[in-house]
Coordinates of C-alpha atoms in Angstrom, one line a residue:
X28 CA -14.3 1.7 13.1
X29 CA -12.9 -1.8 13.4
X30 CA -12.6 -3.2 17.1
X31 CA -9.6 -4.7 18.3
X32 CA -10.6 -8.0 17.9
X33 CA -11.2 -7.4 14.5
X34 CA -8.4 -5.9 13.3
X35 CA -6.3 -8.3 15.1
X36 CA -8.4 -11.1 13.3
X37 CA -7.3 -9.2 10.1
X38 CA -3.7 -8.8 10.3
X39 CA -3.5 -12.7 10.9
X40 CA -5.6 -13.1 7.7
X41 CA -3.1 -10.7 6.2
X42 CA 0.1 -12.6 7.5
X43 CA -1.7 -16.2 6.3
X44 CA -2.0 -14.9 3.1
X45 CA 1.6 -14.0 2.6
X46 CA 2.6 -16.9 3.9
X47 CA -0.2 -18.6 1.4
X48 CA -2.3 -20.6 3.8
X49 CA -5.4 -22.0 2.2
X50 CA -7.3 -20.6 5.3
X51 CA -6.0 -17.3 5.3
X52 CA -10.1 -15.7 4.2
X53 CA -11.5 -17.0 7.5
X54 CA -10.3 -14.4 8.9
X55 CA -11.6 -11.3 7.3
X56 CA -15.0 -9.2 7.6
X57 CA -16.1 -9.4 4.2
X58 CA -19.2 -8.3 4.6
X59 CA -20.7 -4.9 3.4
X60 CA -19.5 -3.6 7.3
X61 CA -16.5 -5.2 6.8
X62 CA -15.8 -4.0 3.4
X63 CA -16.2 -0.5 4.8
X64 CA -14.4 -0.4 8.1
X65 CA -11.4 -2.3 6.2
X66 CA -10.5 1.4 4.3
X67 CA -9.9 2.2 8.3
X68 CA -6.6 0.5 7.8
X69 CA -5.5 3.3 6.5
X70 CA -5.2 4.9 10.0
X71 CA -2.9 2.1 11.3
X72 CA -0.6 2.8 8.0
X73 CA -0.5 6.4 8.8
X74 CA 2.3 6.3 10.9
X75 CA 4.2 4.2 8.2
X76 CA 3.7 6.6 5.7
X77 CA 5.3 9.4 7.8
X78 CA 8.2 7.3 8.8
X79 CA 8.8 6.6 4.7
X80 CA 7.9 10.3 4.1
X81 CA 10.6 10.9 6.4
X82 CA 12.8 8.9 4.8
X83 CA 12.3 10.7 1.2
X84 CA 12.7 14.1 2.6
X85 CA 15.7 13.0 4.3
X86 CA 17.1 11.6 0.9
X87 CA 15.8 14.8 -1.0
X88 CA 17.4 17.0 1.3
X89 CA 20.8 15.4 0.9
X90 CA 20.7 15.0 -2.4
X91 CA 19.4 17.7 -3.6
X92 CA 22.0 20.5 -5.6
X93 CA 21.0 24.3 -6.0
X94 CA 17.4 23.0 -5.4
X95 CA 15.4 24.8 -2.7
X96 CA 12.4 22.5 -0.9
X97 CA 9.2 23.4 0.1
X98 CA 8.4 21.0 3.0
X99 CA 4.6 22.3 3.2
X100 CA 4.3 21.6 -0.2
X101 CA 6.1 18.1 0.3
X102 CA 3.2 17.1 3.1
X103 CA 0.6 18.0 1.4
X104 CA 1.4 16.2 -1.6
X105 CA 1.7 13.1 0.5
X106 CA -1.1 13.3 2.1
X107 CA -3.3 13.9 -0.9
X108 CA -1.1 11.0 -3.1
X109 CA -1.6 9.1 0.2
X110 CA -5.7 9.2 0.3
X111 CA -6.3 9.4 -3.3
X112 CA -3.9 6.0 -4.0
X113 CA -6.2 4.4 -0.9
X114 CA -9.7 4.8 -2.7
X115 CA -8.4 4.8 -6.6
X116 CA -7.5 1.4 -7.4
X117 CA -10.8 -0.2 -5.3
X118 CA -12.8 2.8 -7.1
X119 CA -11.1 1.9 -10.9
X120 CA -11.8 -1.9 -10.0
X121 CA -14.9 -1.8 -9.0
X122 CA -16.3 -0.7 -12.2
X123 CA -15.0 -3.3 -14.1
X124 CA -15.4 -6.3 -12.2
X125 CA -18.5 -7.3 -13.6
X126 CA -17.3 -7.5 -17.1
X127 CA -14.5 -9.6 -15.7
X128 CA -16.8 -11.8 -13.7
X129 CA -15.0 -11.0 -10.7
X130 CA -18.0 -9.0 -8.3
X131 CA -18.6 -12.0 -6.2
X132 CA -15.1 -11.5 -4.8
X133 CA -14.4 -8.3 -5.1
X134 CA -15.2 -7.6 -1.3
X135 CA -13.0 -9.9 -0.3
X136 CA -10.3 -9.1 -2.4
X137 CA -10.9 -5.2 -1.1
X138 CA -10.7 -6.1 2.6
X139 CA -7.7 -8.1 2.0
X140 CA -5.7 -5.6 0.3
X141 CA -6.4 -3.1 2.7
X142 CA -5.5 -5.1 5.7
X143 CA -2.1 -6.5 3.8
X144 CA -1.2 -3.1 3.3
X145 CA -0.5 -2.3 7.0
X146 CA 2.1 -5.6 6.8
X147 CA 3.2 -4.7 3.3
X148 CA 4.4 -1.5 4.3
X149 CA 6.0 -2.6 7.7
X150 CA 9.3 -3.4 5.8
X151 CA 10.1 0.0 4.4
X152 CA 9.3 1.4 8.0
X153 CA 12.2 -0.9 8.9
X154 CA 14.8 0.2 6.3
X155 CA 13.5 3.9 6.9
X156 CA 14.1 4.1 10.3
X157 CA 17.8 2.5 9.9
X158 CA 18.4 5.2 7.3
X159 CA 16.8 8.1 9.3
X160 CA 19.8 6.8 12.4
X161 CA 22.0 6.7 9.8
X162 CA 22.8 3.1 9.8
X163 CA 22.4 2.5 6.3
X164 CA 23.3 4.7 3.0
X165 CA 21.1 6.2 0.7
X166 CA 22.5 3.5 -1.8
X167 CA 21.7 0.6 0.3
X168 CA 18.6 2.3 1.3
X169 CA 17.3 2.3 -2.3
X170 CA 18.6 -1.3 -3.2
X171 CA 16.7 -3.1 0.0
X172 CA 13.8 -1.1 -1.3
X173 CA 13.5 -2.3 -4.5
X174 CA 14.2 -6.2 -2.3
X175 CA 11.3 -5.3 -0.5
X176 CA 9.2 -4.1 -3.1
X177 CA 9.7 -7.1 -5.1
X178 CA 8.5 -9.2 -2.0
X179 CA 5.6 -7.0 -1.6
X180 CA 4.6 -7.6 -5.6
X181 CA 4.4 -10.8 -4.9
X182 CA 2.6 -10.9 -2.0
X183 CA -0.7 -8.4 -4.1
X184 CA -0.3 -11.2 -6.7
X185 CA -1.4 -13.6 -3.8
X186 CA -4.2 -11.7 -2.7
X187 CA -4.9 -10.8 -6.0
X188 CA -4.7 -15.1 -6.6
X189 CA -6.7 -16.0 -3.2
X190 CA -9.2 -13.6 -1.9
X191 CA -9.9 -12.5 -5.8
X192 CA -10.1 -15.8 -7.1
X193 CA -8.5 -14.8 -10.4
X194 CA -6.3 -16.8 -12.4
X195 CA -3.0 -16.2 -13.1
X196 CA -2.3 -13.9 -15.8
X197 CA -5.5 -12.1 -14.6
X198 CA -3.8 -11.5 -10.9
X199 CA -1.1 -10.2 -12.8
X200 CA -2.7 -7.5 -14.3
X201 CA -4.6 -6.6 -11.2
X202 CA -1.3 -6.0 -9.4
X203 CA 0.0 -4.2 -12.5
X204 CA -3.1 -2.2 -12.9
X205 CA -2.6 -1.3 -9.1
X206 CA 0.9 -0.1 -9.3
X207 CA 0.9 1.5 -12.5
X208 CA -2.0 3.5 -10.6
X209 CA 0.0 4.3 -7.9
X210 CA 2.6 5.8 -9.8
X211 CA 0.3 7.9 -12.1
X212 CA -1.3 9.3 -8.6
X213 CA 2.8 9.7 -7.5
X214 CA 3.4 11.5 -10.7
X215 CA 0.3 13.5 -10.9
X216 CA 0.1 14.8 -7.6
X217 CA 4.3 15.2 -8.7
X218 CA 3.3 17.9 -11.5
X219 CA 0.1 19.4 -9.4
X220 CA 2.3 20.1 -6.1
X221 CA 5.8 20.2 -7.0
X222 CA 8.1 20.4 -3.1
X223 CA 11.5 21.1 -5.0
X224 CA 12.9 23.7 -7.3
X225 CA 15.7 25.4 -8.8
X226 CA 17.6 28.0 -6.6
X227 CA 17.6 31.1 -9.1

């Protein structure tokens, strides 16, 4: 597990980068350690994920028309989607890097993307919680997302740029690679563990 100091040290290298300071790498682990305990970001995400889970169920529930929903099916496909999009992408990448000629930064790149996560998912924890009080609409709800998802595209294309080291049109197909993996994983676990259905 990271220490405080450490993960404190890691979120500033994770703001720095989004705000594309040249010294934003200082401030990761990316040792072999590091490299590891920086996939234990994913327990200072957790309680983002359940705040956005929230959200979806929320917009399901309204939503949904002669559809029943399973809501134990519904957390255990997030949970699953969850962990397996966490380990895919670094898994997928990692044997490929050295044809790319990318290994000598693919540590780095790893810890950073890890630790931006816990920002990058700090505005839809915002926008969920204002819809969960009922402060914004469903319809407003879904347009900021798609605001903040462009923002957060942007900001893997920077770490993708900086702590990868690779140039332009090969950052954008990391962070297209990435995504596109996170919505197969979305859609798999979709078909594997379906929450809603048809009321017969």
């Amino acid at each position: 597990m990271p220490s405080r100091d450490e993960i404190l040290r890691s979120l500033t290298g994770a703001w720095n980068l989004f705000l594309d300071r040249p010294d934003a790498l200082r401030y990761f682990d990316i040792s072999v350690e590091g490299f590891w305990r920086s996939f234990a970001a994913i327990l200072l995400v957790a309680p983002s994920y359940v705040v956005i889970a929230a959200a979806e169920r929320t917009q399901i529930l309204t939503s949904a028309v002669e559809q029943s929903f399973d809501g134990g099916a519904f957390f255990l496909n997030k949970v699953l989607s969850v962990g397996m999009d966490w380990i895919a992408f670094p898994f997928l990448l990692a044997l490929v890097v050295g044809p790319l000629g990318l290994s000598r930064t693919y540590a780095a790149f790893i810890v950073a993307r890890n630790w931006g996560a816990v920002l990058a998912l700090l505005p839809f924890v915002a926008i969920g919680l204002l819809y969960l009080g009922g402060i914004l609409s469903a319809e407003a709800f879904n347009v900021i997302s798609m605001v903040i998802l462009i923002v957060v595209i942007r900001y893997s294309y920077l770490i993708a740029r900086r702590a990868l080291g690779a140039e332009i049109g090969m950052a954008i197909a990391i962070v297209l690679s990435d995504l596109s993996i996170s919505i197969l994983i979305m859609g798999l676990f979709g078909a594997l563990l379906p929450y809603t259905s048809a009321v017969s």
